Coordinates of C-alpha atoms in Angstrom, one line a residue:
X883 CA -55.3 0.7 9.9
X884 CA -54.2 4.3 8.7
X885 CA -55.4 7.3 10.9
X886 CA -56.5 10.1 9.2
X887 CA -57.3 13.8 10.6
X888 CA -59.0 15.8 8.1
X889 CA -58.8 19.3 9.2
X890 CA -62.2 21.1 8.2
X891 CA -62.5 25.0 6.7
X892 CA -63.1 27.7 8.7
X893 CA -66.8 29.0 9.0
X894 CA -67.3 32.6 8.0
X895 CA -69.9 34.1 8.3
X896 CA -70.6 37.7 6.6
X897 CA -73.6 39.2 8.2
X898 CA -75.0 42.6 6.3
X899 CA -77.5 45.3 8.6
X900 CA -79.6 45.5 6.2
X901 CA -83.4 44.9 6.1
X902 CA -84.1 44.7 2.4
X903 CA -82.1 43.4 -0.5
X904 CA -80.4 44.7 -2.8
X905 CA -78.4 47.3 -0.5
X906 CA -75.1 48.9 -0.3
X907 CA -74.2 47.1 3.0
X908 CA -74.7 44.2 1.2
X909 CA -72.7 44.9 -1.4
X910 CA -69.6 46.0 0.6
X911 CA -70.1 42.6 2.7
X912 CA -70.0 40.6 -0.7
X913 CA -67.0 42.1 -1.9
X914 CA -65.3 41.3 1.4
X915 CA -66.6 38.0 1.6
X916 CA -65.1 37.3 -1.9
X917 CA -61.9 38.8 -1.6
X918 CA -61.2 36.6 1.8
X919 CA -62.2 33.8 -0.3
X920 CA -59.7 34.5 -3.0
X921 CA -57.0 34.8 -0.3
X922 CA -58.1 31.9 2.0
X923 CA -59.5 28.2 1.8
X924 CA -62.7 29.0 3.8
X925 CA -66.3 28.2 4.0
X926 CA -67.7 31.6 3.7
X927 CA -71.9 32.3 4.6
X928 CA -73.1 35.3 3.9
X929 CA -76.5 36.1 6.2
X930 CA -78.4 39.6 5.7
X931 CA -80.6 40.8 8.9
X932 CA -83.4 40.4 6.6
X933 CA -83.1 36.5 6.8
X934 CA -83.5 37.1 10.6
X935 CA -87.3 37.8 9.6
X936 CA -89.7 40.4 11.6
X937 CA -89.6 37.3 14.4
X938 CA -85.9 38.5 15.4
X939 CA -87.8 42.5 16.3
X940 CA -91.0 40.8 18.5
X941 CA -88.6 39.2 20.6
X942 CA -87.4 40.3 23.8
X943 CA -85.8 36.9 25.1
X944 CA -83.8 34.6 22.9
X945 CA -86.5 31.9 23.9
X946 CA -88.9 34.4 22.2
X947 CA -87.1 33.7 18.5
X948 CA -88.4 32.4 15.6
X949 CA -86.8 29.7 13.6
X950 CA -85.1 32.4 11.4
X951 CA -83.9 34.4 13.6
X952 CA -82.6 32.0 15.7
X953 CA -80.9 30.4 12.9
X954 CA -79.1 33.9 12.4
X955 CA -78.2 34.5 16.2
X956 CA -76.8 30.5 16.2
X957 CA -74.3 31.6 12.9
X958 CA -73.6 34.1 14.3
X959 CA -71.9 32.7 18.1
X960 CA -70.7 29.4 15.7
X961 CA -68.6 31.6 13.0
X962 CA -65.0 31.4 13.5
X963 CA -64.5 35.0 12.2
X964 CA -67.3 37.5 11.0
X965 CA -67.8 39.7 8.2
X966 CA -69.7 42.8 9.7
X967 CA -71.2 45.7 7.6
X968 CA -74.0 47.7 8.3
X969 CA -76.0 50.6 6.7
X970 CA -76.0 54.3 8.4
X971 CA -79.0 55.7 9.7
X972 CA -79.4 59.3 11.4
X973 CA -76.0 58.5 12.7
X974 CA -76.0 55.3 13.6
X975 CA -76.3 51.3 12.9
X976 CA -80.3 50.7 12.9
X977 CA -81.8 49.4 16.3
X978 CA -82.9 45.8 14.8
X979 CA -79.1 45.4 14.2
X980 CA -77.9 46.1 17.9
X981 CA -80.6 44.2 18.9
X982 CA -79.7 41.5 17.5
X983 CA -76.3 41.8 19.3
X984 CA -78.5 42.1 22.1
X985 CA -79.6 38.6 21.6
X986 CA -75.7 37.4 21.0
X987 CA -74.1 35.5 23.9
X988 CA -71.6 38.1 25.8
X989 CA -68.8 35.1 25.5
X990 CA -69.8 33.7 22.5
X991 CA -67.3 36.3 20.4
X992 CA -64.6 36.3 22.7
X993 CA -61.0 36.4 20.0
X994 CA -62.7 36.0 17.1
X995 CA -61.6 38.1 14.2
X996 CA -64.2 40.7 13.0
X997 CA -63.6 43.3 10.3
X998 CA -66.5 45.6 10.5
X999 CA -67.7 48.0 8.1
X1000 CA -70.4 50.4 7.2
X1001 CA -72.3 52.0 4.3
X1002 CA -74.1 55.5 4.1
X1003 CA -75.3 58.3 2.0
X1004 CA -72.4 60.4 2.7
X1005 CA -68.6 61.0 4.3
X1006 CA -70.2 62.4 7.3
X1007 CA -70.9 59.3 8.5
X1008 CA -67.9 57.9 8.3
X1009 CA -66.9 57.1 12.2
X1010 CA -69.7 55.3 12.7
X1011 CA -67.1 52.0 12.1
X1012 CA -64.6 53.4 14.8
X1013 CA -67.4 55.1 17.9
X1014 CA -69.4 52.5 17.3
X1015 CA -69.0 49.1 15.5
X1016 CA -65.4 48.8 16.9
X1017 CA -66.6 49.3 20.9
X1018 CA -69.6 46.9 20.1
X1019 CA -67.0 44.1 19.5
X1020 CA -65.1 45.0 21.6
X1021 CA -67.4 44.9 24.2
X1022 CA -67.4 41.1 23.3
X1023 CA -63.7 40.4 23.6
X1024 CA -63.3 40.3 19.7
X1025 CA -60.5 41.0 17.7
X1026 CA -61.6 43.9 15.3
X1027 CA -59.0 44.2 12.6
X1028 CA -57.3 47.8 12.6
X1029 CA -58.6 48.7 9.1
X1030 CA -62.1 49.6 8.8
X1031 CA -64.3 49.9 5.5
X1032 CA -66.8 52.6 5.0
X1033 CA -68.4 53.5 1.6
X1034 CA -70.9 56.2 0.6
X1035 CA -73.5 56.3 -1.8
X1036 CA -70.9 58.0 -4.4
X1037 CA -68.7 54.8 -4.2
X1038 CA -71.2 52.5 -5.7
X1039 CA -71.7 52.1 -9.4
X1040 CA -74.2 49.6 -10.8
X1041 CA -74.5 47.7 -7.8
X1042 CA -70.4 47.1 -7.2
X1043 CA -68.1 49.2 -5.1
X1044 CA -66.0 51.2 -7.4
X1045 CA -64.4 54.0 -6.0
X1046 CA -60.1 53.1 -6.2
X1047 CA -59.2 54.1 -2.4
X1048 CA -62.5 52.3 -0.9
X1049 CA -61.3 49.6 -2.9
X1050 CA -57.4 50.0 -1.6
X1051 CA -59.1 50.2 1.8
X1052 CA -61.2 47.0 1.5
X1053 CA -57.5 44.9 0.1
X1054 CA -56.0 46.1 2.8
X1055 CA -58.5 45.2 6.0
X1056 CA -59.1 42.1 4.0
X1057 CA -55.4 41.2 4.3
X1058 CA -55.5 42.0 8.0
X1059 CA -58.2 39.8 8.5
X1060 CA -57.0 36.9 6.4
X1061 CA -53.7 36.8 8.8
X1062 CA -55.7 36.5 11.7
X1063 CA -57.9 33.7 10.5
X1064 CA -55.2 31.9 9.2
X1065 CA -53.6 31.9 12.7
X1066 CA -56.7 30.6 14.3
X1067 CA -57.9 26.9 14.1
X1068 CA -61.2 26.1 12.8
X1069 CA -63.4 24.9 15.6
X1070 CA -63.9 21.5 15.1
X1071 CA -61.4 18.8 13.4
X1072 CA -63.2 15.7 11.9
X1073 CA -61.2 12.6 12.7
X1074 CA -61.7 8.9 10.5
X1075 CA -60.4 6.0 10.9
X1076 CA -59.4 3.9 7.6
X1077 CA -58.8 0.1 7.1
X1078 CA -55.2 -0.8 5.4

């Protein structure tokens, strides 16, 4: 009888803030998400807060969720590494985003790799990935890669990013992150048995 471990991909899960497709955020996620892929054997989801539905805003309790945005809370905790990007509003990520973290088990994140970033309609909005995406997750214990993304409107062209030291910026955090997913284990490990 041969015994035979096939180790399974690593589950990532690229979540955009936005509430309506197409966006920015969603385009800076995607180009991420792709770039990891061409780096990494992984299994990579990408999720919007739109799939979460208007379900995911009535609820004040997790028990309170709808089946969508439930399902988005659940990929969330289950990813072995995130993708997070988020559009700028007034100075901040939108409040249907942080509620959703709201709704995210405070141990469920605990050293998983994140690499955060964050579109908006100009530079001044910048820090929004370092005052407040980086102490979100790291609220949760995760390990937010040092290299941040942010893009403003001006770095978009025909619905790709396109600006050369956004671009340089996204390579780099992407390589950051890659290292420390390759130095994780996925979460589970499928084991079969086979007859000689």
């Amino acid at each position: 009888m041969n015994f035979h471990v096939e180790r399974l991909r690593q589950n990532i899960v690229v979540l955009s803030g936005n509430t309506h497709r197409p966006s920015k955020s969603r385009t800076l996620a995607h180009h991420l998400g792709e770039a990891l892929r061409e780096r990494l054997s992984v299994t990579v989801n990408f999720l919007d807060l739109v799939d979460a539905g208007r379900g995911l805003g009535a609820a004040f309790t997790r028990r309170e969720l709808t089946p969508e945005a439930l399902n988005v809370v659940n990929a969330v905790e289950q990813a072995d590494a995130l993708i997070v990007t988020t559009p700028v509003y007034n100075g901040s990520y939108a409040g249907l985003f942080k509620h959703l973290f709201d709704l995210i088990d405070p141990l469920a994140l605990v050293d998983r790799p994140v690499l955060i970033g964050a579109t908006g309609g100009g530079q001044r909005h910048a820090l929004v990935v370092e005052h407040q995406l980086r102490p979100l997750f790291g609220f949760y214990s995760a390990l937010t890669v040092p290299s941040a993304v942010y893009g403003s409107d001006s770095d978009f062209a025909d619905g790709k990013l396109v600006d050369s030291l956004v671009l340089a910026r996204a390579g780099q955090a992407v390589d950051q992150f890659a290292t420390l997913v390759s130095a994780r284990q996925p979460k589970r490990q499928q084991v079969s048995l086979a007859s000689a």
